[in-house]
């Protein structure tokens, strides 16, 4: 699947928004990718996750890990396509942890799947969880990489749609300077 086809799936789902947005990272942007619009349509989720799964078909791993909430559906679908175990992490008392009831062993090899990356904060938190468990990370898969590959996780990373979407700190945000109202879409429970 080509990048323009992936972008069209996101556009047709209403996932691309324009305005003045507060991102999970705490940064501001004039563009936002609203994953909730995408995951409302299981057929589109299936298409994208199948495409992401293909990019990791040759990798040697046994477990897919995704951060709650947005990554859960996507990670599960990738794990299903690749016939791997799936677990997720979540924030507990402001810290990312492997969800109670799941476990990772030092013998596990992990593929991390995330929806959208701007600064990579959530993925770095998941990396820490996996390292604490002693498991090995083999790669990271993303639906959208807003940094256009600038975020380096230290592991092979594949994004279906790398994009160069600018983001700003509050102090440097041109939208704030124009007094355009700030909208906080989504909710990750991440403390800013």
Coordinates of C-alpha atoms in Angstrom, one line a residue:
X1 CA 0.0 0.0 0.0
X2 CA 1.4 3.4 -1.0
X3 CA 1.6 6.4 1.3
X4 CA -1.1 8.3 -0.6
X5 CA -3.5 5.3 -0.1
X6 CA -2.8 5.3 3.6
X7 CA -3.4 9.1 3.8
X8 CA -6.6 8.7 1.8
X9 CA -7.9 6.1 4.4
X10 CA -7.1 8.6 7.2
X11 CA -8.7 11.5 5.3
X12 CA -11.9 9.5 4.4
X13 CA -12.3 8.5 8.0
X14 CA -12.3 12.2 9.1
X15 CA -9.1 11.6 11.1
X16 CA -7.2 14.7 9.8
X17 CA -8.2 17.8 11.6
X18 CA -7.1 21.5 11.2
X19 CA -7.2 24.1 13.9
X20 CA -5.2 24.7 17.2
X21 CA -4.6 21.6 19.1
X22 CA -2.9 20.6 22.4
X23 CA -1.1 17.3 21.7
X24 CA -0.5 14.5 24.2
X25 CA 3.1 15.6 24.2
X26 CA 2.1 19.0 25.6
X27 CA 3.1 20.7 22.3
X28 CA 0.7 22.7 20.1
X29 CA -0.1 22.1 16.4
X30 CA -2.4 23.3 13.6
X31 CA -3.0 19.7 12.5
X32 CA -4.2 16.8 14.4
X33 CA -4.7 13.1 13.5
X34 CA -7.7 11.9 15.5
X35 CA -7.3 8.2 15.8
X36 CA -10.7 7.7 17.3
X37 CA -12.2 8.6 13.9
X38 CA -10.1 5.9 12.4
X39 CA -10.8 3.1 14.9
X40 CA -14.6 3.6 14.5
X41 CA -14.3 1.8 11.2
X42 CA -13.0 -1.8 11.7
X43 CA -12.5 -2.3 8.0
X44 CA -10.1 0.7 7.8
X45 CA -8.3 -0.5 11.0
X46 CA -7.9 -3.9 9.4
X47 CA -6.5 -2.5 6.2
X48 CA -3.9 -0.3 8.0
X49 CA -2.9 -3.0 10.6
X50 CA -2.5 -5.6 7.9
X51 CA -0.2 -3.3 6.1
X52 CA 1.8 -2.6 9.2
X53 CA 1.9 -6.3 10.0
X54 CA 3.4 -7.0 6.6
X55 CA 6.3 -4.7 7.4
X56 CA 7.3 -6.8 10.4
X57 CA 6.5 -10.3 8.9
X58 CA 10.2 -11.3 8.7
X59 CA 11.0 -10.1 12.3
X60 CA 11.6 -12.7 15.0
X61 CA 9.3 -11.9 18.0
X62 CA 6.5 -13.4 20.0
X63 CA 4.7 -10.5 21.6
X64 CA 3.1 -7.2 20.5
X65 CA 2.9 -4.5 23.1
X66 CA 0.9 -1.3 22.7
X67 CA 0.2 1.6 25.1
X68 CA -3.3 2.2 26.2
X69 CA -5.6 3.6 25.0
X70 CA -5.1 4.5 21.4
X71 CA -2.6 1.7 20.6
X72 CA -4.7 -1.2 22.0
X73 CA -6.9 -1.8 19.0
X74 CA -4.0 -1.3 16.5
X75 CA -1.6 -3.5 18.4
X76 CA -4.2 -6.2 18.9
X77 CA -5.0 -6.2 15.1
X78 CA -1.3 -6.4 14.2
X79 CA -0.8 -9.3 16.7
X80 CA -3.8 -11.1 15.2
X81 CA -2.5 -10.8 11.7
X82 CA 0.9 -12.1 12.8
X83 CA -0.5 -14.7 15.2
X84 CA 1.5 -13.3 18.2
X85 CA 0.6 -12.7 21.8
X86 CA -0.7 -9.2 22.6
X87 CA -0.4 -7.2 25.8
X88 CA -0.7 -3.5 26.6
X89 CA 0.7 -1.0 29.0
X90 CA -1.2 1.7 30.8
X91 CA -0.4 4.6 33.1
X92 CA -0.8 3.9 36.7
X93 CA -0.3 6.8 39.1
X94 CA 1.3 8.7 36.2
X95 CA 3.7 6.0 35.3
X96 CA 3.5 3.6 32.3
X97 CA 3.4 0.0 33.4
X98 CA 2.5 -3.3 31.9
X99 CA -1.2 -3.9 32.6
X100 CA -1.9 -6.0 35.6
X101 CA -2.6 -9.6 34.5
X102 CA -0.1 -9.5 31.7
X103 CA 3.5 -10.4 31.9
X104 CA 6.7 -10.2 30.0
X105 CA 9.6 -12.6 30.4
X106 CA 13.3 -12.1 29.7
X107 CA 12.9 -14.6 26.9
X108 CA 10.2 -12.5 25.1
X109 CA 10.9 -10.6 22.0
X110 CA 8.7 -7.6 21.5
X111 CA 7.3 -5.5 18.7
X112 CA 5.8 -2.2 20.0
X113 CA 2.9 -0.8 18.0
X114 CA 1.7 2.8 18.5
X115 CA -0.8 4.9 16.7
X116 CA 0.7 8.4 16.3
X117 CA 4.1 9.8 17.3
X118 CA 5.0 13.5 17.8
X119 CA 7.8 13.4 20.3
X120 CA 7.7 9.6 21.0
X121 CA 7.0 10.1 24.7
X122 CA 4.6 7.2 25.1
X123 CA 6.8 4.8 23.0
X124 CA 9.8 5.7 25.2
X125 CA 7.7 4.9 28.2
X126 CA 6.7 1.5 26.7
X127 CA 10.4 0.8 25.9
X128 CA 11.2 1.4 29.6
X129 CA 8.4 -1.1 30.6
X130 CA 9.8 -3.7 28.3
X131 CA 13.4 -3.2 29.5
X132 CA 12.3 -3.4 33.1
X133 CA 10.8 -6.8 32.4
X134 CA 14.0 -7.9 30.8
X135 CA 12.4 -8.6 27.4
X136 CA 14.1 -7.7 24.1
X137 CA 12.6 -5.1 21.7
X138 CA 12.9 -6.0 18.0
X139 CA 11.1 -3.1 16.4
X140 CA 8.5 -0.3 16.6
X141 CA 5.6 0.1 14.2
X142 CA 3.6 3.3 13.9
X143 CA 0.5 4.4 11.9
X144 CA 1.6 8.0 11.7
X145 CA 4.9 9.5 12.5
X146 CA 4.4 13.3 12.8
X147 CA 8.1 13.8 13.3
X148 CA 8.9 12.4 9.8
X149 CA 11.5 10.0 11.2
X150 CA 13.2 12.6 13.4
X151 CA 12.5 10.7 16.7
X152 CA 15.1 8.0 17.2
X153 CA 13.9 5.2 19.4
X154 CA 17.1 3.2 19.0
X155 CA 15.2 0.3 17.4
X156 CA 14.1 -0.4 13.8
X157 CA 11.0 1.8 13.3
X158 CA 8.5 1.6 10.5
X159 CA 5.7 4.2 10.0
X160 CA 2.9 3.7 7.5
X161 CA 2.7 7.5 7.1
X162 CA 5.7 9.6 8.0
X163 CA 4.6 13.3 7.9
X164 CA 6.4 16.5 8.7
X165 CA 3.7 18.2 10.8
X166 CA 5.1 21.1 12.8
X167 CA 4.5 21.3 16.5
X168 CA 5.4 24.1 18.9
X169 CA 5.9 24.7 22.6
X170 CA 3.3 27.0 24.1
X171 CA 5.7 29.9 24.2
X172 CA 6.6 29.6 20.5
X173 CA 3.2 28.7 19.1
X174 CA 2.0 31.1 16.4
X175 CA -1.6 30.1 16.9
X176 CA -1.5 31.2 20.6
X177 CA -0.1 34.5 19.5
X178 CA -3.1 34.9 17.1
X179 CA -5.4 34.0 20.1
X180 CA -6.9 31.1 18.2
X181 CA -8.7 28.9 20.8
X182 CA -6.8 25.8 21.9
X183 CA -8.6 22.5 21.7
X184 CA -7.5 19.3 23.5
X185 CA -8.8 16.4 21.5
X186 CA -8.6 12.8 22.8
X187 CA -7.5 11.8 26.2
X188 CA -4.4 9.7 27.1
X189 CA -4.3 10.4 30.9
X190 CA -0.8 11.5 30.4
X191 CA 0.2 14.2 32.8
X192 CA 1.6 17.2 31.0

